[in-house]
Amino acid sequence: MQPIHTFNVSPALPPHLEKLRQLAYNIHWDWNTEAKDLFRRLDLDLWESSHHNPVLMLGTISQARLQEVVEDEGFLAQMDRAARQLDEYLQDGTWYQRNRSQNSECYAYFSAEFGLIDCLPIYSGGLGVLAGDHLKSASDLGLPLVGVGLLYQQGYFAQYLNPDGWQQERYPINDFYNMPLHLERNADGSELRIAVPYPERTVYARVWCVQVGRNPLYLLDTNIEPNNPYDHNITDQLYGGDIDMRIHQEIMLGIGGVLMLKALGYKVTAYHMNEGHSAFLTLERIRALIQEEGLDYTTARQVVISSNIFTTHTPVPAGIDLFPPDKVLYYLGHYADIFGLSKDQFLGLGRENTGDLTAPFSMAVLALKMATFANGVAQLHGVVSREMFQGLWRNLPENEVPITAITNGVHARSCVAKSTQELYDRYLGPTWSSAPTDHQLWERVDAMPDEELWRNHERCKVDMIVAVREHLVKHLRDRGASPQEIASSQEVLDPSTLTIGFARRFATYKRATLWMRDIERIKRILMAKGRKVQFVIAGKAHPKDIPGKELIRDINHFIQEHGAEKQVVFVPNYDIHIARLLVAGCDVWLNTPRRPREASGTSGMKAAMNGLLNLSVLDGWWDEADYVRTGWAIGHGESYDDPYYQDEVEANAFYELLEKEVVPLFYHRDPDGLPRSWITKMKAAIRYNCPFFNTARMVRDYATQAYFPASDRYHTLIVDRYSPARELAQWKVNLLNRWFNIKIADIDIAASSDVQVNQNISVKAQVDLANLSPDDVQVELYQGAVDASGEIVNGMAHEMDYQGRDQQGYSIYTGTITYTTSGLQGLSLRILPKHTYLSSPYEPRVIIWAS
């Protein structure tokens, strides 16, 4: 029966408890222990059954209980403290205010998923949790940043296992009205809606807002009238559906997101694309500048490029969204008409090789071509990304490809256990969660008493084990398991046993079963008398990833076939809550990706922040961490052509480390029962990983390296009705029309082939600039060692000095170089574009080398 009218019914709270509503609707409570404890205190059972959702709690708690707490002075005092802490947080001065004088700016952060809290399941894994942590730290730092995403009715999926250990999926419906978010409304109280053009129809979306501390996250929802049933499903499932549904979602995210921000009144000065899913935003931005601001295509594109930022998380080409050309033209071809581009020119925006007219349309390529700043998410990932996308900057040495790296981090106050936070607050001070690496407070880590740190870790371990047992019992009961299975699940894991955690997305390259490669050897390790080892494992495979599901089944078969039910536990339906328990309660965090395919791997950072030791392949973040003092490295960063051989070598390395180093160190106790050497490594993990691998440092890096420069460039280009942008766009057109007529007429090197270390070598060059001005180019000497293939590697560039023109009309450039090391060294000369308004000389993507 359809209703004739609907009502949004809010919780009825006694006047004295109205502060609870304010606290519930700002998810600052997720990283404020006082507020979180307050909701636990209100009703612990309801807190757990609601998946830690204070809004749902307030809507379902009995009025009798509310009346009880009205009379509870202790509860009211705690509520007042939590409310006061939120008010102080929102009003305090911030890092941004201290370090930035620009007031008229706004950064928009677009992501297909956001993992903020477990009661808002619109994320699948690390990418989403990273996005959520990014928003939290942007709030802590006071950045003027807004998040943009989609609000999925069914989210990703809830995982359960059948009796054979095979992953099954169910899709619970998210009840938005009982979640910590609210609808955005117009001045007359009606829902704010945007209209997004799709072929032969318009799709409407309403806007929900999640308040993340100081910053809003806006989420689009298409499950409304008058949309047709297919369009309702655009915001149904994260990463669900076929390729048509995927392009529908990415149009809504990118194009709809831009339209939404305009409807909300934001004047965005920098757009950040977190992965390529939102890259269609670039098309909508160009359209608006053409049709609403009167710019031509080249000028509009220049403005957009100069204020876009792109972060790639993908270490392999197979992970990039690719769309067939015909689908792109069908859904987005009208943009080509607006831009004045041919179909092939338009499709070339998403192609590395614009001459390949059959190539698919790449969202990553579109994002890179339309960004002033691009980065990978770890130093090694930056290297991988430069190699992957080098073709976009032809003839540019790989190490100079303008894709930098900003290593990921995690939000400390969200992932460190409450008792551990209190320990750090007590001994390091309350600013530890955002203190930089050179802050003196990190010297105090060694002052933490060994026994206090260890006993705290033991409590976290017990908390994890109790929670895992309760979780398994519920899962088995829901599955209809036997009483014996349920009873056995209440005895899994031993608090005194060395516990290894492995929890992540079950993609095959992460090799979740590498530890099982030698069954007999791992059984001996698990069952060693007096030195047992146990594993806690969790993670989801994508519903269509059959090989990933087979890994989950293989683990569960191992457990059943070898009687390892109490020592190897697979925890179903991995989410933020389970992750936080595991990264606080295990002893060792295991990560075994196939290098270099792990872009970052933030779960290991969370573990280290809690004092866990990492045992990992040198990939992602671990490759740049202090893996000697804070854990162990599996292998030495080798590359392998044969994956079977690689698995064999690295599995053996894992067993050797476990047997000879990890297990003996853990079980070596002093007369007080303390593993002193292990605790020393725990302290090192805290001291050397906390200050760097956190989102406070990460978001500061994004602000100083990307947001501030992009926003400043935007302000520069739009003055006087976009006059600087028009100048730069026209300059580029003129440059490219003449660029390929530039000729290097002669190079005079004042030295023989044999020179000595530190000898000055003078170079003079005659260049025909093809009617370009000397101000339009920079001429550089490029020097470095020569490798076996005759190429200069890791070269260094030195700009030459312009000396005027000679009688023949050639522009004369001079420079001097020296070599500080002996051996076969090389020298070349190159020419790059130069303009005051360019973000870098690589922006026009042209270069000339001497031949």
Tab-separated table of N, CA, C and O in Angstrom, residues 420-509:
chain	number	residue	atom	x	y	z
A	420	THR	N	44.591	2.995	24.391
A	420	THR	CA	45.915	3.343	23.872
A	420	THR	C	46.028	4.850	23.666
A	420	THR	O	47.075	5.455	23.951
A	421	GLN	N	44.964	5.463	23.196
A	421	GLN	CA	44.957	6.927	23.087
A	421	GLN	C	45.184	7.576	24.450
A	421	GLN	O	45.940	8.542	24.583
A	422	GLU	N	44.509	7.048	25.452
A	422	GLU	CA	44.665	7.605	26.794
A	422	GLU	C	46.098	7.439	27.287
A	422	GLU	O	46.643	8.325	27.957
A	423	LEU	N	46.721	6.314	26.951
A	423	LEU	CA	48.123	6.086	27.303
A	423	LEU	C	49.021	7.116	26.621
A	423	LEU	O	49.902	7.712	27.254
A	424	TYR	N	48.808	7.339	25.332
A	424	TYR	CA	49.607	8.327	24.603
A	424	TYR	C	49.356	9.738	25.144
A	424	TYR	O	50.288	10.540	25.281
A	425	ASP	N	48.083	10.050	25.414
A	425	ASP	CA	47.770	11.370	25.971
A	425	ASP	C	48.537	11.604	27.270
A	425	ASP	O	49.035	12.704	27.533
A	426	ARG	N	48.624	10.554	28.054
A	426	ARG	CA	49.241	10.663	29.380
A	426	ARG	C	50.750	10.864	29.274
A	426	ARG	O	51.329	11.658	30.016
A	427	TYR	N	51.402	10.151	28.378
A	427	TYR	CA	52.865	10.183	28.337
A	427	TYR	C	53.438	11.067	27.225
A	427	TYR	O	54.562	11.558	27.341
A	428	LEU	N	52.670	11.261	26.136
A	428	LEU	CA	53.172	12.067	25.033
A	428	LEU	C	52.546	13.453	24.990
A	428	LEU	O	53.114	14.385	24.432
A	429	GLY	N	51.350	13.571	25.548
A	429	GLY	CA	50.622	14.831	25.481
A	429	GLY	C	49.497	14.734	24.470
A	429	GLY	O	49.520	13.897	23.556
A	430	PRO	N	48.487	15.592	24.560
A	430	PRO	CA	47.287	15.460	23.735
A	430	PRO	C	47.464	15.801	22.265
A	430	PRO	O	46.566	15.550	21.469
A	431	THR	N	48.621	16.357	21.876
A	431	THR	CA	48.807	16.726	20.469
A	431	THR	C	49.522	15.641	19.666
A	431	THR	O	49.868	15.858	18.495
A	432	TRP	N	49.735	14.465	20.272
A	432	TRP	CA	50.492	13.412	19.575
A	432	TRP	C	49.869	13.023	18.235
A	432	TRP	O	50.577	12.641	17.290
A	433	SER	N	48.533	13.097	18.142
A	433	SER	CA	47.849	12.598	16.946
A	433	SER	C	48.116	13.434	15.704
A	433	SER	O	47.853	12.982	14.590
A	434	SER	N	48.644	14.645	15.883
A	434	SER	CA	48.936	15.488	14.722
A	434	SER	C	50.342	16.078	14.757
A	434	SER	O	50.701	16.860	13.876
A	435	ALA	N	51.141	15.708	15.749
A	435	ALA	CA	52.480	16.277	15.885
A	435	ALA	C	53.386	15.796	14.755
A	435	ALA	O	53.374	14.613	14.394
A	436	PRO	N	54.185	16.688	14.163
A	436	PRO	CA	55.079	16.286	13.063
A	436	PRO	C	56.231	15.428	13.557
A	436	PRO	O	56.470	15.282	14.761
A	437	THR	N	56.959	14.874	12.616
A	437	THR	CA	58.015	13.914	12.944
A	437	THR	C	59.122	14.517	13.790
A	437	THR	O	59.777	13.804	14.550
A	438	ASP	N	59.377	15.814	13.661
A	438	ASP	CA	60.484	16.429	14.399
A	438	ASP	C	60.059	16.994	15.752
A	438	ASP	O	60.842	17.661	16.422
A	439	HIS	N	58.821	16.730	16.171
A	439	HIS	CA	58.361	17.257	17.452
A	439	HIS	C	59.025	16.495	18.599
A	439	HIS	O	59.179	15.274	18.554
A	440	GLN	N	59.386	17.236	19.634
A	440	GLN	CA	60.115	16.625	20.746
A	440	GLN	C	59.282	15.602	21.513
A	440	GLN	O	59.841	14.750	22.213
A	441	LEU	N	57.964	15.651	21.390
A	441	LEU	CA	57.157	14.713	22.185
A	441	LEU	C	57.456	13.265	21.819
A	441	LEU	O	57.273	12.350	22.642
A	442	TRP	N	57.914	13.028	20.585
A	442	TRP	CA	58.193	11.642	20.188
A	442	TRP	C	59.387	11.067	20.944
A	442	TRP	O	59.549	9.844	21.007
A	443	GLU	N	60.209	11.946	21.528
A	443	GLU	CA	61.307	11.465	22.356
A	443	GLU	C	60.786	10.835	23.644
A	443	GLU	O	61.504	10.081	24.314
A	444	ARG	N	59.536	11.137	23.996
A	444	ARG	CA	58.975	10.616	25.237
A	444	ARG	C	58.434	9.198	25.115
A	444	ARG	O	58.009	8.613	26.107
A	445	VAL	N	58.398	8.661	23.903
A	445	VAL	CA	57.860	7.307	23.733
A	445	VAL	C	58.616	6.315	24.606
A	445	VAL	O	58.027	5.429	25.243
A	446	ASP	N	59.931	6.464	24.653
A	446	ASP	CA	60.735	5.530	25.442
A	446	ASP	C	60.433	5.631	26.930
A	446	ASP	O	60.724	4.696	27.689
A	447	ALA	N	59.851	6.752	27.353
A	447	ALA	CA	59.550	6.933	28.777
A	447	ALA	C	58.278	6.197	29.201
A	447	ALA	O	58.016	6.078	30.408
A	448	MET	N	57.506	5.729	28.250
A	448	MET	CA	56.318	4.956	28.629
A	448	MET	C	56.770	3.676	29.326
A	448	MET	O	57.594	2.929	28.781
A	449	PRO	N	56.248	3.394	30.500
A	449	PRO	CA	56.665	2.168	31.192
A	449	PRO	C	56.346	0.926	30.367
A	449	PRO	O	55.235	0.792	29.827
A	450	ASP	N	57.312	0.028	30.253
A	450	ASP	CA	57.114	-1.192	29.480
A	450	ASP	C	55.884	-1.958	29.948
A	450	ASP	O	55.073	-2.424	29.130
A	451	GLU	N	55.749	-2.107	31.242
A	451	GLU	CA	54.642	-2.906	31.751
A	451	GLU	C	53.300	-2.273	31.424
A	451	GLU	O	52.344	-2.962	31.038
A	452	GLU	N	53.221	-0.949	31.502
A	452	GLU	CA	51.950	-0.281	31.227
A	452	GLU	C	51.577	-0.424	29.753
A	452	GLU	O	50.418	-0.677	29.412
A	453	LEU	N	52.562	-0.272	28.874
A	453	LEU	CA	52.298	-0.428	27.446
A	453	LEU	C	51.864	-1.859	27.138
A	453	LEU	O	50.904	-2.082	26.388
A	454	TRP	N	52.545	-2.830	27.737
A	454	TRP	CA	52.233	-4.234	27.451
A	454	TRP	C	50.875	-4.636	28.028
A	454	TRP	O	50.091	-5.325	27.353
A	455	ARG	N	50.590	-4.224	29.238
A	455	ARG	CA	49.292	-4.586	29.835
A	455	ARG	C	48.144	-3.937	29.053
A	455	ARG	O	47.079	-4.543	28.893
A	456	ASN	N	48.368	-2.735	28.572
A	456	ASN	CA	47.338	-2.106	27.737
A	456	ASN	C	47.121	-2.918	26.468
A	456	ASN	O	45.982	-3.140	26.040
A	457	HIS	N	48.225	-3.364	25.850
A	457	HIS	CA	48.091	-4.174	24.636
A	457	HIS	C	47.358	-5.484	24.932
A	457	HIS	O	46.518	-5.920	24.137
A	458	GLU	N	47.652	-6.075	26.064
A	458	GLU	CA	46.958	-7.317	26.423
A	458	GLU	C	45.455	-7.078	26.578
A	458	GLU	O	44.639	-7.925	26.174
A	459	ARG	N	45.066	-5.929	27.140
A	459	ARG	CA	43.634	-5.626	27.257
A	459	ARG	C	42.995	-5.465	25.881
A	459	ARG	O	41.879	-5.936	25.635
A	460	CYS	N	43.702	-4.795	24.986
A	460	CYS	CA	43.182	-4.639	23.625
A	460	CYS	C	43.024	-5.992	22.943
A	460	CYS	O	42.063	-6.220	22.190
A	461	LYS	N	43.942	-6.883	23.232
A	461	LYS	CA	43.895	-8.222	22.636
A	461	LYS	C	42.692	-9.003	23.159
A	461	LYS	O	41.963	-9.643	22.393
A	462	VAL	N	42.461	-8.920	24.452
A	462	VAL	CA	41.299	-9.594	25.042
A	462	VAL	C	40.013	-8.999	24.479
A	462	VAL	O	39.064	-9.724	24.138
A	463	ASP	N	39.952	-7.668	24.362
A	463	ASP	CA	38.766	-7.019	23.793
A	463	ASP	C	38.508	-7.530	22.385
A	463	ASP	O	37.352	-7.798	22.000
A	464	MET	N	39.562	-7.662	21.603
A	464	MET	CA	39.402	-8.162	20.244
A	464	MET	C	38.882	-9.592	20.236
A	464	MET	O	37.950	-9.937	19.496
A	465	ILE	N	39.466	-10.440	21.064
A	465	ILE	CA	39.080	-11.846	21.079
A	465	ILE	C	37.623	-12.004	21.509
A	465	ILE	O	36.855	-12.772	20.903
A	466	VAL	N	37.233	-11.276	22.530
A	466	VAL	CA	35.838	-11.340	22.985
A	466	VAL	C	34.902	-10.893	21.862
A	466	VAL	O	33.871	-11.533	21.588
A	467	ALA	N	35.244	-9.801	21.189
A	467	ALA	CA	34.398	-9.296	20.107
A	467	ALA	C	34.345	-10.269	18.935
A	467	ALA	O	33.286	-10.468	18.329
A	468	VAL	N	35.484	-10.883	18.606
A	468	VAL	CA	35.513	-11.855	17.511
A	468	VAL	C	34.633	-13.056	17.855
A	468	VAL	O	33.865	-13.544	17.015
A	469	ARG	N	34.718	-13.541	19.084
A	469	ARG	CA	33.880	-14.663	19.483
A	469	ARG	C	32.399	-14.317	19.372
A	469	ARG	O	31.592	-15.097	18.846
A	470	GLU	N	32.025	-13.142	19.865
A	470	GLU	CA	30.618	-12.725	19.786
A	470	GLU	C	30.166	-12.591	18.336
A	470	GLU	O	29.048	-12.975	17.979
A	471	HIS	N	31.047	-12.068	17.508
A	471	HIS	CA	30.724	-11.895	16.091
A	471	HIS	C	30.521	-13.249	15.419
A	471	HIS	O	29.581	-13.428	14.621
A	472	LEU	N	31.389	-14.211	15.731
A	472	LEU	CA	31.269	-15.547	15.134
A	472	LEU	C	29.998	-16.245	15.589
A	472	LEU	O	29.325	-16.909	14.788
A	473	VAL	N	29.679	-16.103	16.866
A	473	VAL	CA	28.455	-16.723	17.381
A	473	VAL	C	27.241	-16.204	16.629
A	473	VAL	O	26.368	-16.980	16.196
A	474	LYS	N	27.173	-14.910	16.447
A	474	LYS	CA	26.032	-14.318	15.731
A	474	LYS	C	25.995	-14.808	14.289
A	474	LYS	O	24.929	-15.172	13.763
A	475	HIS	N	27.143	-14.837	13.639
A	475	HIS	CA	27.204	-15.300	12.248
A	475	HIS	C	26.745	-16.749	12.137
A	475	HIS	O	25.959	-17.098	11.238
A	476	LEU	N	27.205	-17.594	13.039
A	476	LEU	CA	26.852	-19.011	12.974
A	476	LEU	C	25.371	-19.229	13.277
A	476	LEU	O	24.717	-20.074	12.658
A	477	ARG	N	24.842	-18.488	14.219
A	477	ARG	CA	23.412	-18.610	14.503
A	477	ARG	C	22.573	-18.174	13.312
A	477	ARG	O	21.578	-18.825	12.976
A	478	ASP	N	22.980	-17.082	12.677
A	478	ASP	CA	22.246	-16.617	11.495
A	478	ASP	C	22.310	-17.649	10.374
A	478	ASP	O	21.366	-17.755	9.575
A	479	ARG	N	23.400	-18.395	10.319
A	479	ARG	CA	23.577	-19.398	9.269
A	479	ARG	C	22.887	-20.713	9.608
A	479	ARG	O	22.783	-21.607	8.772
A	480	GLY	N	22.408	-20.839	10.856
A	480	GLY	CA	21.771	-22.083	11.284
A	480	GLY	C	22.756	-23.179	11.605
A	480	GLY	O	22.475	-24.366	11.387
A	481	ALA	N	23.922	-22.799	12.151
A	481	ALA	CA	24.954	-23.783	12.474
A	481	ALA	C	24.532	-24.632	13.666
A	481	ALA	O	23.608	-24.300	14.416
A	482	SER	N	25.229	-25.727	13.836
A	482	SER	CA	24.913	-26.659	14.924
A	482	SER	C	25.327	-26.082	16.265
A	482	SER	O	26.203	-25.207	16.336
A	483	PRO	N	24.723	-26.563	17.355
A	483	PRO	CA	25.124	-26.102	18.688
A	483	PRO	C	26.602	-26.338	18.974
A	483	PRO	O	27.241	-25.542	19.662
A	484	GLN	N	27.155	-27.446	18.433
A	484	GLN	CA	28.567	-27.732	18.655
A	484	GLN	C	29.462	-26.664	18.012
A	484	GLN	O	30.450	-26.225	18.600
A	485	GLU	N	29.115	-26.258	16.780
A	485	GLU	CA	29.894	-25.224	16.111
A	485	GLU	C	29.826	-23.901	16.881
A	485	GLU	O	30.838	-23.215	17.047
A	486	ILE	N	28.646	-23.586	17.344
A	486	ILE	CA	28.472	-22.336	18.078
A	486	ILE	C	29.262	-22.364	19.379
A	486	ILE	O	29.943	-21.398	19.744
A	487	ALA	N	29.194	-23.492	20.075
A	487	ALA	CA	29.937	-23.615	21.329
A	487	ALA	C	31.441	-23.516	21.082
A	487	ALA	O	32.176	-22.885	21.845
A	488	SER	N	31.904	-24.149	20.002
A	488	SER	CA	33.336	-24.116	19.683
A	488	SER	C	33.801	-22.697	19.367
A	488	SER	O	34.923	-22.306	19.721
A	489	SER	N	32.931	-21.910	18.703
A	489	SER	CA	33.316	-20.545	18.331
A	489	SER	C	33.526	-19.659	19.548
A	489	SER	O	34.209	-18.637	19.456
A	490	GLN	N	32.962	-20.055	20.682
A	490	GLN	CA	33.132	-19.266	21.897
A	490	GLN	C	34.465	-19.527	22.586
A	490	GLN	O	34.755	-18.933	23.616
A	491	GLU	N	35.275	-20.403	21.973
A	491	GLU	CA	36.577	-20.737	22.559
A	491	GLU	C	37.732	-20.440	21.609
A	491	GLU	O	38.868	-20.820	21.881
A	492	VAL	N	37.446	-19.763	20.497
A	492	VAL	CA	38.523	-19.507	19.535
A	492	VAL	C	39.503	-18.491	20.104
A	492	VAL	O	39.149	-17.625	20.907
A	493	LEU	N	40.738	-18.630	19.701
A	493	LEU	CA	41.835	-17.709	20.015
A	493	LEU	C	42.199	-17.730	21.498
A	493	LEU	O	41.340	-17.839	22.359
A	494	ASP	N	43.485	-17.615	21.730
A	494	ASP	CA	44.048	-17.646	23.078
A	494	ASP	C	44.769	-16.321	23.315
A	494	ASP	O	45.679	-15.966	22.570
A	495	PRO	N	44.409	-15.580	24.344
A	495	PRO	CA	45.041	-14.274	24.584
A	495	PRO	C	46.546	-14.336	24.795
A	495	PRO	O	47.233	-13.331	24.617
A	496	SER	N	47.064	-15.495	25.181
A	496	SER	CA	48.497	-15.591	25.452
A	496	SER	C	49.309	-16.011	24.224
A	496	SER	O	50.530	-16.073	24.281
A	497	THR	N	48.632	-16.282	23.125
A	497	THR	CA	49.301	-16.790	21.924
A	497	THR	C	49.638	-15.659	20.960
A	497	THR	O	48.862	-14.714	20.798
A	498	LEU	N	50.797	-15.772	20.319
A	498	LEU	CA	51.188	-14.816	19.295
A	498	LEU	C	50.117	-14.781	18.210
A	498	LEU	O	49.811	-15.802	17.583
A	499	THR	N	49.560	-13.585	17.963
A	499	THR	CA	48.424	-13.444	17.066
A	499	THR	C	48.790	-12.581	15.866
A	499	THR	O	49.225	-11.441	16.014
A	500	ILE	N	48.599	-13.157	14.687
A	500	ILE	CA	48.908	-12.478	13.433
A	500	ILE	C	47.600	-12.081	12.767
A	500	ILE	O	46.697	-12.899	12.604
A	501	GLY	N	47.499	-10.824	12.390
A	501	GLY	CA	46.304	-10.323	11.730
A	501	GLY	C	46.530	-10.103	10.251
A	501	GLY	O	47.602	-9.645	9.831
A	502	PHE	N	45.518	-10.451	9.461
A	502	PHE	CA	45.530	-10.191	8.022
A	502	PHE	C	44.115	-9.795	7.651
A	502	PHE	O	43.189	-10.602	7.748
A	503	ALA	N	43.902	-8.555	7.262
A	503	ALA	CA	42.555	-8.092	6.941
A	503	ALA	C	42.631	-7.062	5.834
A	503	ALA	O	43.222	-5.999	6.008
A	504	ARG	N	42.027	-7.384	4.706
A	504	ARG	CA	42.040	-6.480	3.555
A	504	ARG	C	41.132	-7.042	2.469
A	504	ARG	O	40.570	-8.116	2.603
A	505	ARG	N	41.008	-6.283	1.408
A	505	ARG	CA	40.226	-6.738	0.261
A	505	ARG	C	40.871	-7.988	-0.327
A	505	ARG	O	42.090	-8.060	-0.470
A	506	PHE	N	40.049	-8.975	-0.688
A	506	PHE	CA	40.581	-10.246	-1.178
A	506	PHE	C	40.771	-10.212	-2.682
A	506	PHE	O	40.154	-10.973	-3.432
A	507	ALA	N	41.638	-9.301	-3.138
A	507	ALA	CA	42.096	-9.330	-4.518
A	507	ALA	C	43.248	-10.326	-4.601
A	507	ALA	O	44.021	-10.481	-3.648
A	508	THR	N	43.378	-11.002	-5.726
A	508	THR	CA	44.359	-12.088	-5.805
A	508	THR	C	45.790	-11.609	-5.621
A	508	THR	O	46.623	-12.327	-5.063
A	509	TYR	N	46.094	-10.371	-6.074
A	509	TYR	CA	47.481	-9.908	-5.960
A	509	TYR	C	47.903	-9.705	-4.507
A	509	TYR	O	49.094	-9.627	-4.209
